[in-house]
């Protein structure tokens, strides 16, 4: 995989943590805090666990907590993918 996109991330969020009540992943959510989208750090850890297993993306737990928005998390994921390539 060359680049992990926002669509990929929102699909994984829905797959791993379900559709958050009150959160809307459709549209421009790149800079919307995950907490406003209805996802907490536990949900993000579930997603990153799946990404590690499926894509070999190994993110530190504390880095995931620091990624407060989809944009920040995508940057981390794509950085790992580019290093692995």
mmCIF file of N, CA and C in Angstrom:
data_model
loop_
_atom_site.group_PDB
_atom_site.id
_atom_site.type_symbol
_atom_site.label_atom_id
_atom_site.label_comp_id
_atom_site.label_asym_id
_atom_site.label_seq_id
_atom_site.Cartn_x
_atom_site.Cartn_y
_atom_site.Cartn_z
ATOM 1 N N UNK A 1 0.863 -1.184 0.000
ATOM 2 C CA UNK A 1 0.000 0.000 0.000
ATOM 3 C C UNK A 1 0.895 1.229 0.000
ATOM 4 N N UNK A 2 0.652 2.130 -0.913
ATOM 5 C CA UNK A 2 1.512 3.297 -1.019
ATOM 6 C C UNK A 2 1.103 4.418 -0.070
ATOM 7 N N UNK A 3 -0.184 4.618 0.088
ATOM 8 C CA UNK A 3 -0.641 5.689 0.974
ATOM 9 C C UNK A 3 -1.965 5.283 1.611
ATOM 10 N N UNK A 4 -2.043 5.497 2.911
ATOM 11 C CA UNK A 4 -3.263 5.231 3.662
ATOM 12 C C UNK A 4 -4.073 6.520 3.637
ATOM 13 N N UNK A 5 -5.311 6.449 3.172
ATOM 14 C CA UNK A 5 -6.120 7.650 2.966
ATOM 15 C C UNK A 5 -7.146 7.849 4.084
ATOM 16 N N UNK A 6 -7.797 8.982 4.050
ATOM 17 C CA UNK A 6 -8.871 9.261 5.012
ATOM 18 C C UNK A 6 -9.992 8.234 4.866
ATOM 19 N N UNK A 7 -10.292 7.841 3.647
ATOM 20 C CA UNK A 7 -11.333 6.833 3.428
ATOM 21 C C UNK A 7 -10.916 5.510 4.063
ATOM 22 N N UNK A 8 -9.643 5.134 3.892
ATOM 23 C CA UNK A 8 -9.137 3.913 4.526
ATOM 24 C C UNK A 8 -9.291 3.991 6.042
ATOM 25 N N UNK A 9 -8.939 5.143 6.611
ATOM 26 C CA UNK A 9 -9.010 5.323 8.057
ATOM 27 C C UNK A 9 -10.453 5.267 8.556
ATOM 28 N N UNK A 10 -11.349 5.960 7.892
ATOM 29 C CA UNK A 10 -12.743 5.950 8.352
ATOM 30 C C UNK A 10 -13.347 4.551 8.216
ATOM 31 N N UNK A 11 -12.962 3.832 7.168
ATOM 32 C CA UNK A 11 -13.432 2.447 7.032
ATOM 33 C C UNK A 11 -12.938 1.595 8.199
ATOM 34 N N UNK A 12 -11.664 1.746 8.574
ATOM 35 C CA UNK A 12 -11.101 0.977 9.687
ATOM 36 C C UNK A 12 -11.749 1.367 11.010
ATOM 37 N N UNK A 13 -12.017 2.650 11.204
ATOM 38 C CA UNK A 13 -12.694 3.089 12.429
ATOM 39 C C UNK A 13 -14.058 2.423 12.540
ATOM 40 N N UNK A 14 -14.796 2.438 11.453
ATOM 41 C CA UNK A 14 -16.127 1.815 11.466
ATOM 42 C C UNK A 14 -16.022 0.309 11.684
ATOM 43 N N UNK A 15 -15.057 -0.312 11.037
ATOM 44 C CA UNK A 15 -14.874 -1.758 11.153
ATOM 45 C C UNK A 15 -14.467 -2.168 12.571
ATOM 46 N N UNK A 16 -13.544 -1.424 13.166
ATOM 47 C CA UNK A 16 -12.971 -1.811 14.460
ATOM 48 C C UNK A 16 -13.753 -1.289 15.658
ATOM 49 N N UNK A 17 -14.284 -0.094 15.544
ATOM 50 C CA UNK A 17 -14.912 0.538 16.698
ATOM 51 C C UNK A 17 -16.380 0.868 16.475
ATOM 52 N N UNK A 18 -16.885 0.563 15.306
ATOM 53 C CA UNK A 18 -18.285 0.845 15.023
ATOM 54 C C UNK A 18 -18.515 2.293 14.644
ATOM 55 N N UNK A 19 -19.728 2.589 14.342
ATOM 56 C CA UNK A 19 -20.121 3.957 13.996
ATOM 57 C C UNK A 19 -20.388 4.704 15.298
ATOM 58 N N UNK A 20 -19.613 5.731 15.543
ATOM 59 C CA UNK A 20 -19.761 6.484 16.786
ATOM 60 C C UNK A 20 -21.066 7.265 16.777
ATOM 61 N N UNK A 21 -21.763 7.221 17.895
ATOM 62 C CA UNK A 21 -23.012 7.954 18.014
ATOM 63 C C UNK A 21 -22.709 9.448 18.085
ATOM 64 N N UNK A 22 -23.360 10.210 17.243
ATOM 65 C CA UNK A 22 -23.154 11.647 17.225
ATOM 66 C C UNK A 22 -21.975 12.068 16.371
ATOM 67 N N UNK A 23 -21.144 11.123 15.962
ATOM 68 C CA UNK A 23 -20.000 11.446 15.118
ATOM 69 C C UNK A 23 -20.336 11.202 13.662
ATOM 70 N N UNK A 24 -19.772 11.998 12.793
ATOM 71 C CA UNK A 24 -20.019 11.854 11.365
ATOM 72 C C UNK A 24 -18.675 11.793 10.658
ATOM 73 N N UNK A 25 -18.332 10.625 10.138
ATOM 74 C CA UNK A 25 -17.043 10.442 9.473
ATOM 75 C C UNK A 25 -17.093 10.820 8.003
ATOM 76 N N UNK A 26 -18.265 11.094 7.493
ATOM 77 C CA UNK A 26 -18.387 11.494 6.095
ATOM 78 C C UNK A 26 -18.147 12.994 6.000
ATOM 79 N N UNK A 27 -17.388 13.389 5.029
ATOM 80 C CA UNK A 27 -17.101 14.801 4.858
ATOM 81 C C UNK A 27 -15.667 15.118 5.253
ATOM 82 N N UNK A 28 -15.406 16.385 5.452
ATOM 83 C CA UNK A 28 -14.057 16.848 5.757
ATOM 84 C C UNK A 28 -13.824 16.801 7.261
ATOM 85 N N UNK A 29 -13.263 15.693 7.732
ATOM 86 C CA UNK A 29 -13.039 15.508 9.166
ATOM 87 C C UNK A 29 -11.546 15.453 9.512
ATOM 88 N N UNK A 30 -10.693 15.797 8.558
ATOM 89 C CA UNK A 30 -9.249 15.683 8.779
ATOM 90 C C UNK A 30 -8.771 16.377 10.049
ATOM 91 N N UNK A 31 -9.319 17.531 10.334
ATOM 92 C CA UNK A 31 -8.851 18.307 11.484
ATOM 93 C C UNK A 31 -9.838 18.322 12.647
ATOM 94 N N UNK A 32 -10.812 17.449 12.604
ATOM 95 C CA UNK A 32 -11.777 17.334 13.694
ATOM 96 C C UNK A 32 -11.226 16.369 14.736
ATOM 97 N N UNK A 33 -11.147 16.791 15.981
ATOM 98 C CA UNK A 33 -10.634 15.883 17.019
ATOM 99 C C UNK A 33 -11.444 14.586 17.083
ATOM 100 N N UNK A 34 -10.731 13.483 17.285
ATOM 101 C CA UNK A 34 -11.404 12.184 17.365
ATOM 102 C C UNK A 34 -12.483 12.183 18.433
ATOM 103 N N UNK A 35 -12.246 12.853 19.527
ATOM 104 C CA UNK A 35 -13.221 12.875 20.621
ATOM 105 C C UNK A 35 -14.540 13.504 20.151
ATOM 106 N N UNK A 36 -14.463 14.520 19.267
ATOM 107 C CA UNK A 36 -15.675 15.132 18.722
ATOM 108 C C UNK A 36 -16.366 14.211 17.724
ATOM 109 N N UNK A 37 -15.585 13.311 17.125
ATOM 110 C CA UNK A 37 -16.148 12.342 16.193
ATOM 111 C C UNK A 37 -16.737 11.144 16.919
ATOM 112 N N UNK A 38 -16.504 11.088 18.239
ATOM 113 C CA UNK A 38 -17.063 10.006 19.040
ATOM 114 C C UNK A 38 -16.121 8.840 19.272
ATOM 115 N N UNK A 39 -14.820 9.027 19.007
ATOM 116 C CA UNK A 39 -13.849 7.950 19.189
ATOM 117 C C UNK A 39 -12.825 8.343 20.244
ATOM 118 N N UNK A 40 -12.599 7.434 21.190
ATOM 119 C CA UNK A 40 -11.618 7.687 22.245
ATOM 120 C C UNK A 40 -10.314 6.948 21.919
ATOM 121 N N UNK A 41 -9.349 7.054 22.809
ATOM 122 C CA UNK A 41 -8.040 6.452 22.575
ATOM 123 C C UNK A 41 -8.133 4.926 22.469
ATOM 124 N N UNK A 42 -9.071 4.326 23.172
ATOM 125 C CA UNK A 42 -9.250 2.874 23.088
ATOM 126 C C UNK A 42 -9.657 2.456 21.675
ATOM 127 N N UNK A 43 -10.542 3.199 21.068
ATOM 128 C CA UNK A 43 -10.958 2.915 19.693
ATOM 129 C C UNK A 43 -9.776 3.052 18.740
ATOM 130 N N UNK A 44 -8.957 4.075 18.955
ATOM 131 C CA UNK A 44 -7.789 4.273 18.094
ATOM 132 C C UNK A 44 -6.777 3.160 18.271
ATOM 133 N N UNK A 45 -6.620 2.678 19.499
ATOM 134 C CA UNK A 45 -5.700 1.564 19.739
ATOM 135 C C UNK A 45 -6.195 0.290 19.047
ATOM 136 N N UNK A 46 -7.503 0.104 18.997
ATOM 137 C CA UNK A 46 -8.056 -1.036 18.261
ATOM 138 C C UNK A 46 -7.706 -0.935 16.780
ATOM 139 N N UNK A 47 -7.867 0.251 16.223
ATOM 140 C CA UNK A 47 -7.568 0.469 14.811
ATOM 141 C C UNK A 47 -6.087 0.239 14.541
ATOM 142 N N UNK A 48 -5.226 0.792 15.369
ATOM 143 C CA UNK A 48 -3.792 0.647 15.118
ATOM 144 C C UNK A 48 -3.335 -0.800 15.324
ATOM 145 N N UNK A 49 -3.999 -1.528 16.183
ATOM 146 C CA UNK A 49 -3.687 -2.949 16.334
ATOM 147 C C UNK A 49 -3.980 -3.717 15.053
ATOM 148 N N UNK A 50 -5.095 -3.403 14.427
ATOM 149 C CA UNK A 50 -5.458 -4.043 13.161
ATOM 150 C C UNK A 50 -4.474 -3.634 12.065
ATOM 151 N N UNK A 51 -4.098 -2.361 12.049
ATOM 152 C CA UNK A 51 -3.149 -1.892 11.036
ATOM 153 C C UNK A 51 -1.786 -2.559 11.196
ATOM 154 N N UNK A 52 -1.406 -2.799 12.422
ATOM 155 C CA UNK A 52 -0.137 -3.497 12.663
ATOM 156 C C UNK A 52 -0.210 -4.919 12.104
ATOM 157 N N UNK A 53 -1.295 -5.579 12.377
ATOM 158 C CA UNK A 53 -1.469 -6.958 11.928
ATOM 159 C C UNK A 53 -1.606 -7.043 10.403
ATOM 160 N N UNK A 54 -2.361 -6.134 9.806
ATOM 161 C CA UNK A 54 -2.645 -6.206 8.374
ATOM 162 C C UNK A 54 -1.567 -5.575 7.497
ATOM 163 N N UNK A 55 -0.984 -4.451 7.968
ATOM 164 C CA UNK A 55 -0.053 -3.697 7.118
ATOM 165 C C UNK A 55 1.360 -3.602 7.678
ATOM 166 N N UNK A 56 1.558 -4.078 8.897
ATOM 167 C CA UNK A 56 2.869 -3.965 9.513
ATOM 168 C C UNK A 56 3.176 -2.580 10.050
ATOM 169 N N UNK A 57 2.148 -1.748 10.198
ATOM 170 C CA UNK A 57 2.321 -0.392 10.740
ATOM 171 C C UNK A 57 2.384 -0.497 12.255
ATOM 172 N N UNK A 58 3.550 -0.183 12.807
ATOM 173 C CA UNK A 58 3.759 -0.329 14.254
ATOM 174 C C UNK A 58 3.898 1.052 14.894
ATOM 175 N N UNK A 59 2.806 1.529 15.455
ATOM 176 C CA UNK A 59 2.793 2.837 16.115
ATOM 177 C C UNK A 59 2.826 2.650 17.627
ATOM 178 N N UNK A 60 3.601 3.477 18.293
ATOM 179 C CA UNK A 60 3.653 3.438 19.752
ATOM 180 C C UNK A 60 2.314 3.896 20.324
ATOM 181 N N UNK A 61 1.906 3.273 21.425
ATOM 182 C CA UNK A 61 0.628 3.631 22.054
ATOM 183 C C UNK A 61 0.564 5.108 22.407
ATOM 184 N N UNK A 62 1.657 5.670 22.920
ATOM 185 C CA UNK A 62 1.629 7.085 23.295
ATOM 186 C C UNK A 62 1.537 7.987 22.066
ATOM 187 N N UNK A 63 2.072 7.558 20.939
ATOM 188 C CA UNK A 63 1.958 8.342 19.709
ATOM 189 C C UNK A 63 0.508 8.395 19.250
ATOM 190 N N UNK A 64 -0.183 7.278 19.413
ATOM 191 C CA UNK A 64 -1.590 7.224 19.012
ATOM 192 C C UNK A 64 -2.414 8.185 19.858
ATOM 193 N N UNK A 65 -2.128 8.255 21.141
ATOM 194 C CA UNK A 65 -2.850 9.161 22.029
ATOM 195 C C UNK A 65 -2.584 10.616 21.635
ATOM 196 N N UNK A 66 -1.370 10.903 21.162
ATOM 197 C CA UNK A 66 -1.019 12.261 20.739
ATOM 198 C C UNK A 66 -1.717 12.660 19.437
ATOM 199 N N UNK A 67 -2.084 11.691 18.635
ATOM 200 C CA UNK A 67 -2.753 11.968 17.358
ATOM 201 C C UNK A 67 -4.215 12.302 17.640
ATOM 202 N N UNK A 68 -4.484 13.563 17.835
ATOM 203 C CA UNK A 68 -5.824 13.980 18.238
ATOM 204 C C UNK A 68 -6.800 14.096 17.078
ATOM 205 N N UNK A 69 -6.276 14.136 15.850
ATOM 206 C CA UNK A 69 -7.140 14.293 14.683
ATOM 207 C C UNK A 69 -6.796 13.229 13.637
ATOM 208 N N UNK A 70 -7.709 12.961 12.717
ATOM 209 C CA UNK A 70 -7.398 12.027 11.638
ATOM 210 C C UNK A 70 -6.156 12.427 10.843
ATOM 211 N N UNK A 71 -5.961 13.717 10.615
ATOM 212 C CA UNK A 71 -4.792 14.168 9.858
ATOM 213 C C UNK A 71 -3.497 13.740 10.554
ATOM 214 N N UNK A 72 -3.423 13.941 11.858
ATOM 215 C CA UNK A 72 -2.218 13.573 12.598
ATOM 216 C C UNK A 72 -1.990 12.066 12.579
ATOM 217 N N UNK A 73 -3.048 11.296 12.740
ATOM 218 C CA UNK A 73 -2.915 9.841 12.710
ATOM 219 C C UNK A 73 -2.521 9.357 11.319
ATOM 220 N N UNK A 74 -3.125 9.920 10.297
ATOM 221 C CA UNK A 74 -2.763 9.552 8.930
ATOM 222 C C UNK A 74 -1.300 9.860 8.643
ATOM 223 N N UNK A 75 -0.812 10.996 9.119
ATOM 224 C CA UNK A 75 0.602 11.339 8.936
ATOM 225 C C UNK A 75 1.494 10.277 9.564
ATOM 226 N N UNK A 76 1.150 9.842 10.762
ATOM 227 C CA UNK A 76 1.941 8.811 11.447
ATOM 228 C C UNK A 76 1.899 7.484 10.692
ATOM 229 N N UNK A 77 0.714 7.095 10.259
ATOM 230 C CA UNK A 77 0.550 5.838 9.533
ATOM 231 C C UNK A 77 1.355 5.869 8.240
ATOM 232 N N UNK A 78 1.222 6.950 7.484
ATOM 233 C CA UNK A 78 1.909 7.044 6.206
ATOM 234 C C UNK A 78 3.415 7.159 6.352
ATOM 235 N N UNK A 79 3.867 7.753 7.432
ATOM 236 C CA UNK A 79 5.294 7.801 7.699
ATOM 237 C C UNK A 79 5.833 6.381 7.920
ATOM 238 N N UNK A 80 5.098 5.594 8.690
ATOM 239 C CA UNK A 80 5.501 4.193 8.918
ATOM 240 C C UNK A 80 5.491 3.399 7.614
ATOM 241 N N UNK A 81 4.485 3.630 6.781
ATOM 242 C CA UNK A 81 4.411 2.913 5.506
ATOM 243 C C UNK A 81 5.572 3.281 4.599
ATOM 244 N N UNK A 82 5.953 4.561 4.585
ATOM 245 C CA UNK A 82 7.043 4.978 3.712
ATOM 246 C C UNK A 82 8.384 4.442 4.190
ATOM 247 N N UNK A 83 8.576 4.336 5.505
ATOM 248 C CA UNK A 83 9.811 3.777 6.051
ATOM 249 C C UNK A 83 9.904 2.294 5.736
ATOM 250 N N UNK A 84 8.767 1.615 5.776
ATOM 251 C CA UNK A 84 8.741 0.178 5.517
ATOM 252 C C UNK A 84 8.962 -0.151 4.040
ATOM 253 N N UNK A 85 8.633 0.802 3.171
ATOM 254 C CA UNK A 85 8.730 0.550 1.717
ATOM 255 C C UNK A 85 10.116 0.625 1.182
#
